[in-house]
Amino acid sequence: GKFEEMSSVGLRNKIRVDPDEDVRKACYEGLAEIGDFVTDNGFVELVKVRNRMAKALGYLDFYDYKVTNAEGFGKVALFEILDTLEEGTRPIMESARKMFAQDKGGANALEPWNISALMSGDITRRMDPYFPFEKSVEQWGRSFSAMNISYRGATMDLDLLDRKGKYSNGFCHWPQPAWVKPDGSWQPSTTHFTSLADPSAIGSGLTGLTTLMHEAGHAAHFANVAMPSPLFAQERSPTSVAYAELQSMFLDSLVGDADWMAKYAISREGEAIPWDLVADQIKATHAYKVFALRGMIAVPYFEKALYEMADEDVTAESIKALADKVEREVQGGLSPRPLLSVPHILSDEASCYCHGYVLAEMGVHQTREFILKRDKVLTDNPKIGPTLTNAYWQPGNSEPFLDLVENLTGSPLTGQPWVNELKQTVDDVLKEEKVMYDAKRAECADKASDKDIDLDMR
């Protein structure tokens, strides 16, 4: 066939939505070849050098060094937490894979290039008109403004479109951290952040919007750190990975809520996404949400095993074999996103980092549960901005992540709210989400949605 050049973002998007299995398989094979390139071009030696450095400093290995400096506790304590989540969700994953194969026509459905497309490819195509990317910035602004989120005078530089040579993961950086100067005056932050939308690709509007909400959440967090030094508002250690990711993941989680979509998933013609389509998405995906959890924990389990290998055992072939082994053990089979295509494992600041997404997701579900019990609603809740600002954002890295979550929610960090959601039946989710969807549509009918957006940013 004809060679077509595409970024890893584009390949992953095609695996999710292309109706042709041969095309999806070719895209998967393209992603898998990233592992060959990585291991042939310096990653093997990089793993060895990282480990030597960490052990010379007295740590168990490079993973122990990274997590201790970022989170304030070591690798052993981290994996005691992750093991509980892994063991608690393994039966759910195994059951979901059996059900998926039965529902989707057999074992071929579980091939890594088929899972995503068969689970939600058709839904993604049907939902695409309600997430035009050109409306994403406005929807972000309206949603955050309704929650009373302020950027406190920050200057923001946004780079939102995917293109050749661009780093294949959304990110947010701060050339100027926010802080309170000795004279009491306020220094606003300067923020650069990216998304990876391709407006011509089906499904890219939704993924681009979700990434935008995620990175805008990072920006809001670091714009509101109000401490007497810029060091409390910088993104590197001792700023906890989990602490940083909790803020962004909480805010991007709203995009999947039925009431958020009822207001903000609007087509170019001004039509709101219909309930029947939201319901179809829930029916297609809820029973298989555990796949995303298992995909998240696969990365830290892979990096843990990688840096526990003896120097003489670290080779290109052993690393690739380890990646396949972890995917099969943790995810039940080869992953639609091969572990060696995950860009985080390569760069210094993001390697041994992805456990932060898992801990953060635990915190997201715990924080959502707390606010829903307190206020009954998340979308457009005007208490969310002040709550997050006071409880999570203002202290910066002056307080440990675990303490911040417990101080707000009243409970130590636990994965139970997340597991409880995975255990919900589809019928129960449909009932809950229908109530929220109908209430928001009724509210939209009564209120104009063209109010000025005020985020206090430039």
Short mmCIF file of C-alpha atoms in Angstrom, two decimals, residues 27-303:
data_model
loop_
_atom_site.label_atom_id
_atom_site.label_comp_id
_atom_site.label_asym_id
_atom_site.label_seq_id
_atom_site.Cartn_x
_atom_site.Cartn_y
_atom_site.Cartn_z
CA CYS A 27 -1.80 2.67 12.09
CA TYR A 28 -1.24 0.40 15.09
CA GLU A 29 1.85 -1.08 13.45
CA GLY A 30 3.10 2.46 12.85
CA LEU A 31 2.73 3.22 16.55
CA ALA A 32 4.43 -0.05 17.48
CA GLU A 33 7.43 0.84 15.32
CA ILE A 34 8.10 3.83 17.60
CA GLY A 35 9.43 1.26 20.08
CA ASP A 36 11.97 0.03 17.52
CA PHE A 37 13.14 3.58 16.86
CA VAL A 38 13.34 4.49 20.54
CA THR A 39 15.32 1.42 21.57
CA ASP A 40 17.68 1.77 18.59
CA ASN A 41 18.41 5.44 19.27
CA GLY A 42 19.71 5.88 22.79
CA PHE A 43 16.93 4.77 25.15
CA VAL A 44 18.80 1.65 26.28
CA GLU A 45 21.80 3.65 27.46
CA LEU A 46 19.56 6.36 28.90
CA VAL A 47 17.86 3.80 31.18
CA LYS A 48 21.25 2.60 32.42
CA VAL A 49 22.60 6.11 33.04
CA ARG A 50 19.45 7.19 34.87
CA ASN A 51 19.71 4.18 37.16
CA ARG A 52 23.40 4.68 37.87
CA MET A 53 22.77 8.30 38.83
CA ALA A 54 19.85 7.42 41.13
CA LYS A 55 21.71 4.60 42.87
CA ALA A 56 24.76 6.80 43.37
CA LEU A 57 22.48 9.21 45.22
CA GLY A 58 21.26 6.43 47.51
CA TYR A 59 17.92 5.54 45.93
CA LEU A 60 16.70 2.06 45.03
CA ASP A 61 16.63 3.00 41.34
CA PHE A 62 15.60 5.83 39.03
CA TYR A 63 11.88 5.30 39.68
CA ASP A 64 12.43 5.51 43.44
CA TYR A 65 14.46 8.71 42.92
CA LYS A 66 11.76 10.35 40.78
CA VAL A 67 8.76 9.47 42.94
CA THR A 68 10.50 10.36 46.21
CA ASN A 69 11.48 13.80 44.94
CA ALA A 70 8.09 14.50 43.37
CA GLU A 71 5.67 12.98 45.88
CA GLY A 72 7.57 12.88 49.16
CA PHE A 73 7.23 9.10 49.52
CA GLY A 74 9.13 6.27 47.87
CA LYS A 75 8.47 3.68 45.21
CA VAL A 76 7.53 0.96 47.70
CA ALA A 77 4.78 3.12 49.26
CA LEU A 78 3.54 4.16 45.80
CA PHE A 79 3.08 0.62 44.56
CA GLU A 80 1.33 -0.41 47.76
CA ILE A 81 -1.35 2.10 46.66
CA LEU A 82 -1.29 1.04 43.01
CA ASP A 83 -1.35 -2.67 43.85
CA THR A 84 -4.62 -2.16 45.73
CA LEU A 85 -6.14 -0.54 42.63
CA GLU A 86 -4.68 -3.16 40.30
CA GLU A 87 -5.97 -6.07 42.38
CA GLY A 88 -9.37 -4.45 42.95
CA THR A 89 -10.02 -3.85 39.25
CA ARG A 90 -8.46 -6.99 37.71
CA PRO A 91 -11.69 -9.03 38.00
CA ILE A 92 -13.65 -6.13 36.47
CA MET A 93 -11.17 -5.97 33.57
CA GLU A 94 -11.24 -9.71 32.95
CA SER A 95 -15.04 -9.74 32.95
CA ALA A 96 -15.19 -6.71 30.66
CA ARG A 97 -12.83 -8.31 28.10
CA LYS A 98 -14.98 -11.46 27.98
CA MET A 99 -18.15 -9.39 27.58
CA PHE A 100 -16.52 -7.23 24.88
CA ALA A 101 -15.49 -10.27 22.82
CA GLN A 102 -18.97 -11.76 23.14
CA ASP A 103 -20.72 -8.51 22.20
CA LYS A 104 -18.40 -7.58 19.33
CA GLY A 105 -18.07 -10.83 17.41
CA GLY A 106 -15.26 -12.82 18.96
CA ALA A 107 -11.59 -12.70 19.94
CA ASN A 108 -10.66 -10.53 16.95
CA ALA A 109 -12.47 -7.65 18.65
CA LEU A 110 -9.74 -7.64 21.31
CA GLU A 111 -6.95 -6.99 18.82
CA PRO A 112 -5.28 -3.69 19.79
CA TRP A 113 -6.32 -1.97 16.54
CA ASN A 114 -9.96 -3.01 17.01
CA ILE A 115 -10.86 -2.34 20.65
CA SER A 116 -11.20 1.45 20.49
CA ALA A 117 -13.02 1.52 17.17
CA LEU A 118 -15.48 -1.23 18.07
CA MET A 119 -16.16 0.28 21.46
CA SER A 120 -16.91 3.82 20.37
CA GLY A 121 -15.79 4.45 16.79
CA ASP A 122 -19.34 4.79 15.47
CA ILE A 123 -20.33 6.90 18.50
CA THR A 124 -17.30 9.13 17.96
CA ARG A 125 -18.32 9.72 14.33
CA ARG A 126 -21.92 10.51 15.34
CA MET A 127 -20.82 12.85 18.14
CA ASP A 128 -18.27 14.67 15.99
CA PRO A 129 -20.65 17.37 14.66
CA TYR A 130 -21.38 18.48 18.23
CA PHE A 131 -17.74 19.19 19.02
CA PRO A 132 -16.51 21.55 16.27
CA PHE A 133 -13.03 22.55 17.34
CA GLU A 134 -13.48 26.18 16.36
CA LYS A 135 -15.95 26.51 19.25
CA SER A 136 -13.62 24.90 21.80
CA VAL A 137 -11.99 28.07 23.11
CA GLU A 138 -15.40 29.68 23.63
CA GLN A 139 -16.79 26.60 25.40
CA TRP A 140 -13.73 26.41 27.67
CA GLY A 141 -14.12 30.09 28.49
CA ARG A 142 -17.85 29.86 29.20
CA SER A 143 -17.51 26.71 31.28
CA PHE A 144 -14.64 28.01 33.44
CA SER A 145 -16.25 31.43 33.80
CA ALA A 146 -19.51 29.84 35.03
CA MET A 147 -17.49 28.03 37.71
CA ASN A 148 -15.93 31.33 38.86
CA ILE A 149 -12.43 30.30 37.83
CA SER A 150 -10.05 33.25 37.51
CA TYR A 151 -6.57 33.41 35.99
CA ARG A 152 -5.66 36.45 38.14
CA GLY A 153 -4.22 38.56 35.32
CA ALA A 154 -2.19 35.76 33.70
CA THR A 155 -0.82 36.10 30.18
CA MET A 156 -1.62 32.97 28.15
CA ASP A 157 0.00 31.77 24.91
CA LEU A 158 -2.07 28.98 23.29
CA ASP A 159 -0.88 26.61 20.53
CA LEU A 160 -3.82 24.32 19.80
CA LEU A 161 -3.33 22.53 16.45
CA ASP A 162 -1.37 19.36 15.66
CA ARG A 163 1.35 19.65 13.00
CA LYS A 164 4.52 17.96 11.84
CA GLY A 165 7.36 18.21 14.34
CA LYS A 166 5.15 19.26 17.25
CA TYR A 167 5.55 17.39 20.54
CA SER A 168 2.90 14.66 20.54
CA ASN A 169 1.36 15.37 23.92
CA GLY A 170 -0.45 18.42 25.24
CA PHE A 171 1.58 20.33 27.82
CA CYS A 172 1.61 23.49 29.90
CA HIS A 173 4.69 25.45 31.06
CA TRP A 174 5.24 28.67 33.02
CA PRO A 175 8.10 30.98 32.02
CA GLN A 176 6.82 33.27 34.78
CA PRO A 177 5.32 31.66 37.91
CA ALA A 178 2.72 33.50 39.95
CA TRP A 179 3.70 34.70 43.43
CA VAL A 180 3.21 37.37 46.09
CA LYS A 181 6.17 39.75 46.19
CA PRO A 182 7.73 40.96 49.47
CA ASP A 183 5.89 44.29 49.14
CA GLY A 184 2.58 42.42 48.92
CA SER A 185 2.05 43.07 45.21
CA TRP A 186 0.90 40.30 42.88
CA GLN A 187 3.04 38.84 40.09
CA PRO A 188 0.68 37.16 37.56
CA SER A 189 1.84 34.04 35.74
CA THR A 190 2.81 33.72 32.10
CA THR A 191 1.61 30.42 30.62
CA HIS A 192 2.35 28.55 27.40
CA PHE A 193 0.10 25.58 26.66
CA THR A 194 -0.76 23.33 23.77
CA SER A 195 -3.50 21.08 22.44
CA LEU A 196 -3.32 18.71 19.46
CA ALA A 197 -6.42 19.20 17.34
CA ASP A 198 -6.68 18.37 13.65
CA PRO A 199 -9.98 20.02 12.61
CA SER A 200 -10.19 17.81 9.50
CA ALA A 201 -10.07 14.54 11.46
CA ILE A 202 -13.20 12.88 12.82
CA GLY A 203 -13.15 12.86 16.61
CA SER A 204 -10.38 15.42 16.85
CA GLY A 205 -12.76 18.15 18.00
CA LEU A 206 -13.66 16.22 21.15
CA THR A 207 -10.11 15.08 21.93
CA GLY A 208 -8.78 18.58 21.22
CA LEU A 209 -11.41 20.14 23.49
CA THR A 210 -10.65 17.65 26.27
CA THR A 211 -6.93 18.42 25.99
CA LEU A 212 -7.71 22.14 26.00
CA MET A 213 -9.80 21.79 29.18
CA HIS A 214 -6.98 19.73 30.72
CA GLU A 215 -4.17 22.19 29.96
CA ALA A 216 -6.38 25.16 30.83
CA GLY A 217 -6.90 23.45 34.19
CA HIS A 218 -3.14 23.32 34.73
CA ALA A 219 -2.95 26.99 33.79
CA ALA A 220 -5.72 27.95 36.23
CA HIS A 221 -4.03 26.03 39.03
CA PHE A 222 -0.62 27.63 38.65
CA ALA A 223 -2.12 31.07 38.02
CA ASN A 224 -3.62 30.95 41.52
CA VAL A 225 -0.68 29.84 43.66
CA ALA A 226 -0.45 32.70 46.17
CA MET A 227 2.76 32.13 48.12
CA PRO A 228 5.73 34.40 49.04
CA SER A 229 8.12 32.86 46.47
CA PRO A 230 7.87 31.73 42.83
CA LEU A 231 9.35 28.37 43.89
CA PHE A 232 5.96 27.33 45.28
CA ALA A 233 4.43 27.72 41.79
CA GLN A 234 7.00 26.01 39.57
CA GLU A 235 6.11 22.75 37.88
CA ARG A 236 9.08 20.59 38.84
CA SER A 237 9.99 18.77 42.02
CA PRO A 238 8.96 19.16 44.82
CA THR A 239 5.65 19.93 43.08
CA SER A 240 3.78 16.61 43.18
CA VAL A 241 2.89 15.09 39.82
CA ALA A 242 -0.38 13.82 41.28
CA TYR A 243 -1.14 17.26 42.75
CA ALA A 244 -0.58 18.97 39.40
CA GLU A 245 -2.59 16.43 37.40
CA LEU A 246 -5.54 16.33 39.83
CA GLN A 247 -6.47 19.90 38.92
CA SER A 248 -6.39 19.42 35.15
CA MET A 249 -8.01 15.99 35.17
CA PHE A 250 -10.85 17.14 37.41
CA LEU A 251 -11.68 19.92 34.96
CA ASP A 252 -11.36 17.84 31.78
CA SER A 253 -13.59 15.16 33.37
CA LEU A 254 -16.53 17.54 33.03
CA VAL A 255 -16.54 17.09 29.23
CA GLY A 256 -17.83 13.54 29.69
CA ASP A 257 -20.77 14.54 31.89
CA ALA A 258 -24.24 14.51 30.30
CA ASP A 259 -25.21 17.90 31.72
CA TRP A 260 -21.97 19.49 30.49
CA MET A 261 -22.63 18.12 27.01
CA ALA A 262 -26.26 19.26 27.22
CA LYS A 263 -25.03 22.86 27.36
CA TYR A 264 -21.67 22.87 25.59
CA ALA A 265 -21.81 20.11 22.95
CA ILE A 266 -23.36 22.33 20.28
CA SER A 267 -23.13 21.85 16.51
CA ARG A 268 -22.17 24.57 14.05
CA GLU A 269 -25.91 24.95 13.37
CA GLY A 270 -26.57 25.64 17.06
CA GLU A 271 -28.13 22.22 17.83
CA ALA A 272 -27.48 20.65 21.23
CA ILE A 273 -26.35 17.04 21.35
CA PRO A 274 -29.51 14.90 21.72
CA TRP A 275 -30.04 12.69 24.75
CA ASP A 276 -30.33 9.56 22.60
CA LEU A 277 -26.76 10.04 21.40
CA VAL A 278 -25.47 10.68 24.92
CA ALA A 279 -27.30 7.51 26.03
CA ASP A 280 -25.78 5.52 23.17
CA GLN A 281 -22.32 6.67 24.22
CA ILE A 282 -22.94 5.52 27.80
CA LYS A 283 -24.25 2.16 26.59
CA ALA A 284 -21.23 1.71 24.30
CA THR A 285 -18.51 2.69 26.76
CA HIS A 286 -19.50 2.51 30.43
CA ALA A 287 -19.01 -1.24 30.90
CA TYR A 288 -15.52 -0.87 29.41
CA LYS A 289 -14.25 2.18 31.32
CA VAL A 290 -11.99 -0.18 33.23
CA PHE A 291 -9.88 -0.47 30.05
CA ALA A 292 -8.79 3.16 30.50
CA LEU A 293 -7.84 2.56 34.13
CA ARG A 294 -5.77 -0.48 33.22
CA GLY A 295 -4.11 1.48 30.42
CA MET A 296 -3.16 4.19 32.90
CA ILE A 297 -1.59 1.84 35.44
CA ALA A 298 0.30 -0.10 32.76
CA VAL A 299 2.79 2.75 32.28
CA PRO A 300 4.02 2.92 35.90
CA TYR A 301 4.16 -0.89 36.13
CA PHE A 302 6.26 -0.96 32.97
CA GLU A 303 8.66 1.74 34.18
#
